[in-house]
């Protein structure tokens, strides 16, 4: 996997951010297990709650095209090393439990994490599988 290429794609996506309210631009680019690349930017809506982060834009584009396994995702933003919000960490968990998360300022300045470092002791699809539940005895 070419990390610099993924960061370049995230930087390109960042330019498309629709952020008239915060003026905080974020871009994301992910690569799936089968090698497809999807990008996303953050999109703000005037009533705020429909706003969508760049990471989820990219992930939902991938999933809606039939790609459910994220190998890596690169994120760039206007802050010095922009990390994904908690909601996006959970969405990454759903489709990329073992994904590499690349937090970048530029092609040459980036940090790599495993999801488990950013979302330790996470809850995921496996927790709902048969045989892994306690049948509601604690409810
Ligand atoms: Zn987010």
XYZ file of N, CA and C and ligand atoms in Angstrom:
418
model
N 0.836 -1.193 0.000
C 0.000 0.000 0.000
C 0.877 1.252 0.000
N 0.503 2.190 -0.847
C 1.276 3.425 -0.968
C 0.642 4.503 -0.071
N 1.246 4.712 1.080
C 0.691 5.668 2.056
C 0.681 7.085 1.496
N 1.762 7.461 0.816
C 1.829 8.833 0.292
C 0.728 9.084 -0.743
N 0.433 8.074 -1.538
C -0.648 8.208 -2.525
C -1.985 8.394 -1.817
N -2.201 7.646 -0.769
C -3.450 7.763 -0.019
C -3.556 9.154 0.617
N -2.467 9.657 1.134
C -2.475 11.009 1.722
C -2.753 12.051 0.635
N -2.142 11.871 -0.528
C -2.406 12.808 -1.634
C -3.897 12.829 -1.985
N -4.503 11.652 -2.017
C -5.943 11.560 -2.316
C -6.771 12.265 -1.229
N -6.354 12.115 0.020
C -7.069 12.782 1.114
C -6.926 14.305 0.991
N -5.742 14.754 0.628
C -5.518 16.194 0.447
C -6.365 16.744 -0.703
N -6.506 15.974 -1.761
C -7.374 16.392 -2.881
C -8.828 16.474 -2.412
N -9.261 15.488 -1.652
C -10.644 15.469 -1.156
C -10.890 16.633 -0.201
N -9.887 16.979 0.580
C -10.016 18.083 1.547
C -10.406 19.380 0.839
N -9.898 19.564 -0.374
C -10.200 20.794 -1.126
C -11.685 20.893 -1.471
N -12.379 19.761 -1.461
C -13.797 19.752 -1.820
C -14.708 19.929 -0.603
N -14.131 20.050 0.571
C -14.940 20.184 1.794
C -15.945 21.322 1.644
N -17.177 21.038 2.075
C -18.224 22.056 2.076
C -18.431 22.470 3.521
N -17.776 23.560 3.929
C -17.743 23.929 5.347
C -17.983 25.430 5.543
N -19.145 25.918 5.094
C -19.392 27.359 5.197
C -19.529 27.849 6.638
N -19.755 26.966 7.594
C -20.005 27.402 8.976
C -18.762 27.310 9.844
N -18.054 26.203 9.789
C -16.852 26.062 10.618
C -15.595 26.513 9.881
N -15.623 26.458 8.568
C -14.440 26.725 7.750
C -13.289 25.779 8.114
N -13.632 24.593 8.602
C -12.631 23.592 8.989
C -12.681 22.449 7.968
N -11.663 22.385 7.132
C -11.655 21.455 6.007
C -11.013 20.123 6.390
N -11.717 19.035 6.082
C -11.168 17.699 6.343
C -11.320 16.866 5.076
N -10.317 16.052 4.829
C -10.369 15.108 3.711
C -9.958 13.732 4.192
N -10.511 12.714 3.566
C -10.152 11.339 3.918
C -10.058 10.519 2.643
N -9.179 9.542 2.676
C -9.081 8.582 1.570
C -8.815 7.219 2.172
N -9.563 6.252 1.711
C -9.375 4.897 2.228
C -9.070 3.948 1.078
N -8.391 2.870 1.447
C -8.184 1.790 0.484
C -8.815 0.542 1.066
N -9.544 -0.163 0.222
C -10.232 -1.375 0.667
C -9.293 -2.578 0.531
N -9.718 -3.690 1.114
C -8.904 -4.910 1.034
C -8.674 -5.325 -0.410
N -9.641 -5.007 -1.278
C -9.479 -5.381 -2.686
C -8.860 -4.262 -3.533
N -8.299 -3.265 -2.869
C -7.477 -2.281 -3.580
C -8.176 -1.082 -4.162
N -9.458 -0.927 -3.879
C -10.179 0.244 -4.384
C -9.970 1.425 -3.426
N -9.878 2.618 -4.003
C -9.702 3.828 -3.194
C -10.982 4.659 -3.248
N -11.420 5.119 -2.088
C -12.586 6.004 -1.981
C -12.184 7.223 -1.165
N -12.704 8.369 -1.540
C -12.369 9.596 -0.831
C -13.627 10.250 -0.279
N -13.423 11.158 0.659
C -14.550 11.903 1.200
C -14.077 13.218 1.794
N -15.003 14.154 1.889
C -14.732 15.421 2.556
C -15.856 15.644 3.565
N -15.634 16.569 4.483
C -16.723 16.891 5.405
C -17.717 17.816 4.711
N -18.978 17.632 5.071
C -20.074 18.370 4.448
C -20.970 18.904 5.559
N -21.044 20.225 5.658
C -21.843 20.848 6.708
C -23.187 21.323 6.161
N -24.189 21.191 7.005
C -25.547 21.592 6.660
C -25.966 22.681 7.651
N -26.734 23.647 7.187
C -27.047 24.812 8.015
C -27.763 24.468 9.317
N -28.485 23.368 9.369
C -29.130 22.978 10.627
C -28.226 22.095 11.475
N -26.984 21.934 11.049
C -25.893 21.260 11.773
C -25.993 19.748 11.916
N -27.075 19.202 12.446
C -27.045 17.768 12.759
C -26.893 16.865 11.534
N -27.344 17.243 10.346
C -27.102 16.351 9.197
C -25.652 16.373 8.695
N -24.822 17.198 9.268
C -23.423 17.311 8.853
C -22.734 15.951 8.885
N -21.850 15.722 7.923
C -21.154 14.432 7.863
C -19.644 14.653 7.777
N -18.918 13.870 8.547
C -17.453 13.940 8.548
C -16.877 13.343 7.261
N -15.659 13.730 6.961
C -14.979 13.229 5.768
C -14.785 11.716 5.810
N -14.432 11.205 6.983
C -14.167 9.771 7.102
C -15.416 8.964 6.780
N -16.546 9.390 7.358
C -17.780 8.638 7.112
C -18.257 8.815 5.677
N -18.021 9.980 5.098
C -18.371 10.152 3.681
C -17.632 9.109 2.842
N -16.336 8.974 3.076
C -15.529 8.009 2.303
C -15.980 6.574 2.574
N -16.208 6.263 3.843
C -16.589 4.891 4.206
C -17.957 4.543 3.618
N -18.901 5.458 3.714
C -20.245 5.161 3.201
C -20.237 5.060 1.673
N -19.382 5.831 1.036
C -19.242 5.675 -0.417
C -18.745 4.269 -0.739
N -17.723 3.821 0.009
C -17.150 2.484 -0.246
C -18.183 1.393 0.003
N -18.856 1.468 1.144
C -19.816 0.422 1.506
C -20.977 0.409 0.507
N -21.415 1.587 0.106
C -22.538 1.651 -0.834
C -22.168 1.141 -2.216
N -20.866 1.012 -2.470
C -20.392 0.430 -3.732
C -19.993 -1.034 -3.553
N -20.281 -1.584 -2.367
C -20.044 -3.009 -2.149
C -18.708 -3.369 -1.534
N -17.958 -2.383 -1.060
C -16.643 -2.639 -0.460
C -16.728 -2.439 1.053
N -16.714 -3.540 1.779
C -16.975 -3.468 3.219
C -15.746 -3.697 4.085
N -14.581 -3.853 3.481
C -13.361 -4.118 4.264
C -12.342 -3.006 4.018
N -12.119 -2.201 5.045
C -11.145 -1.112 4.934
C -9.776 -1.605 5.392
N -8.796 -1.383 4.548
C -7.421 -1.773 4.888
C -6.701 -0.606 5.578
N -6.926 0.582 5.065
C -6.297 1.770 5.653
C -7.104 2.999 5.285
N -7.003 4.017 6.150
C -7.672 5.291 5.861
C -6.735 6.415 6.267
N -6.589 7.377 5.376
C -5.768 8.565 5.651
C -6.692 9.747 5.885
N -6.348 10.559 6.875
C -7.179 11.703 7.251
C -6.303 12.951 7.323
N -6.769 14.013 6.698
C -6.080 15.301 6.783
C -7.094 16.368 7.159
N -6.641 17.366 7.894
C -7.549 18.425 8.295
C -6.795 19.716 8.536
N -7.538 20.750 8.879
C -6.913 22.055 9.079
C -6.119 22.143 10.378
N -6.379 21.256 11.327
C -5.605 21.264 12.572
C -4.271 20.548 12.348
N -3.337 20.765 13.244
C -2.082 20.023 13.209
C -2.400 18.593 13.639
N -2.359 17.658 12.739
C -2.778 16.272 12.945
C -4.245 16.228 13.409
N -5.134 16.104 12.465
C -6.568 16.044 12.738
C -6.982 14.590 12.923
N -7.422 14.251 14.115
C -7.827 12.882 14.440
C -9.324 12.702 14.208
N -9.744 11.473 13.930
C -11.185 11.235 13.715
C -11.980 11.398 15.004
N -13.202 11.877 14.872
C -14.090 12.004 16.029
C -14.494 10.612 16.518
N -15.118 10.553 17.652
C -15.516 9.275 18.233
C -16.487 8.495 17.352
N -17.410 9.203 16.733
C -18.386 8.526 15.872
C -17.671 7.867 14.696
N -16.747 8.572 14.091
C -16.018 8.003 12.950
C -15.149 6.828 13.388
N -14.565 6.901 14.573
C -13.780 5.762 15.066
C -14.653 4.523 15.142
N -15.888 4.689 15.603
C -16.795 3.544 15.699
C -17.169 3.028 14.310
N -17.349 3.917 13.358
C -17.688 3.495 11.992
C -16.491 2.791 11.349
N -15.296 3.286 11.589
C -14.090 2.598 11.097
C -14.032 1.198 11.711
N -14.381 1.101 12.979
C -14.379 -0.189 13.676
C -15.291 -1.198 12.989
N -16.416 -0.726 12.505
C -17.388 -1.611 11.857
C -16.815 -2.242 10.578
N -16.070 -1.465 9.820
C -15.616 -1.934 8.504
C -14.099 -2.105 8.401
N -13.387 -1.815 9.507
C -11.922 -1.929 9.439
C -11.302 -2.177 10.794
N -11.702 -3.286 11.404
C -11.207 -3.597 12.753
C -9.679 -3.592 12.813
N -9.044 -4.044 11.739
C -7.581 -4.103 11.705
C -6.986 -3.010 10.821
N -7.778 -2.002 10.522
C -7.326 -0.950 9.605
C -6.181 -0.132 10.203
N -5.364 0.357 9.302
C -4.331 1.318 9.684
C -4.925 2.707 9.479
N -4.782 3.538 10.481
C -5.306 4.902 10.399
C -4.116 5.841 10.298
N -4.111 6.620 9.238
C -2.992 7.517 8.961
C -3.472 8.945 9.183
N -2.876 9.610 10.135
C -3.222 10.996 10.440
C -2.095 11.856 9.873
N -2.434 12.676 8.891
C -1.372 13.347 8.139
C -1.532 14.867 8.117
N -0.403 15.511 8.140
C -0.356 16.943 7.827
C 0.040 17.143 6.370
N 0.854 16.225 5.873
C 1.340 16.286 4.493
C 1.808 14.881 4.120
N 2.226 14.732 2.876
C 2.745 13.437 2.421
C 3.938 12.972 3.258
N 4.682 13.917 3.778
C 5.904 13.565 4.497
C 5.765 13.609 6.009
N 4.683 14.161 6.461
C 4.501 14.288 7.906
C 3.199 13.586 8.311
N 3.324 12.366 8.791
C 2.128 11.609 9.170
C 2.446 10.640 10.304
N 1.371 10.209 10.958
C 1.463 9.229 12.030
C 0.546 8.064 11.678
N 0.963 6.873 12.031
C 0.172 5.667 11.756
C -0.300 5.035 13.058
N -1.535 4.600 13.052
C -2.104 3.942 14.231
C -2.882 2.706 13.806
N -2.982 1.758 14.700
C -3.971 0.697 14.565
C -5.242 1.226 15.224
N -6.388 0.772 14.733
C -7.644 1.261 15.294
C -7.699 1.049 16.806
N -7.170 -0.072 17.251
C -7.219 -0.401 18.677
C -6.527 0.657 19.552
N -5.590 1.384 18.979
C -4.920 2.451 19.738
C -5.842 3.656 19.908
N -6.711 3.885 18.911
C -7.595 5.054 18.953
C -8.964 4.727 19.548
N -9.308 3.434 19.553
C -10.604 3.009 20.100
C -10.396 1.691 20.846
N -9.727 1.761 21.988
C -9.449 0.519 22.726
C -10.716 -0.084 23.330
N -10.684 -1.403 23.531
C -11.807 -2.124 24.150
C -13.123 -1.811 23.438
N -13.073 -1.819 22.118
C -14.236 -1.378 21.347
C -15.328 -2.441 21.267
N -16.489 -1.982 20.962
C -17.650 -2.834 20.712
C -17.797 -2.960 19.203
N -18.058 -4.182 18.723
C -18.191 -4.368 17.283
C -19.134 -5.491 16.934
N -19.234 -5.781 15.650
C -20.199 -6.785 15.175
C -20.048 -8.137 15.862
N -18.824 -8.533 16.185
C -18.593 -9.846 16.806
C -19.303 -9.954 18.153
N -19.478 -8.825 18.804
C -20.110 -8.835 20.124
C -21.590 -9.187 20.064
N -22.158 -9.133 18.880
C -23.576 -9.441 18.723
C -23.813 -10.826 18.136
N -22.720 -11.553 17.854
C -22.870 -12.876 17.256
C -23.419 -13.866 18.281
N -24.118 -14.881 17.763
C -24.655 -15.943 18.623
C -23.531 -16.548 19.449
N -23.820 -16.822 20.688
C -22.829 -17.450 21.547
C -21.907 -16.467 22.222
N -22.015 -15.221 21.850
C -21.156 -14.223 22.473
C -21.975 -13.231 23.297
N -23.228 -13.544 23.454
C -24.072 -12.668 24.273
C -24.467 -13.426 25.533
N -24.916 -12.712 26.488
C -25.289 -13.318 27.771
C -26.805 -13.412 27.899
N -27.476 -13.319 26.789
C -28.923 -13.524 26.790
C -29.688 -12.484 27.592
N -29.105 -11.340 27.766
C -29.800 -10.273 28.453
C -29.904 -10.458 29.957
N -29.115 -11.366 30.505
C -29.235 -11.644 31.948
C -28.866 -10.447 32.815
N -28.123 -9.524 32.272
C -27.736 -8.350 33.052
C -28.623 -7.150 32.796
N -29.601 -7.341 31.933
C -30.452 -6.210 31.575
C -31.421 -5.901 32.684
Zn -16.135 12.118 12.478
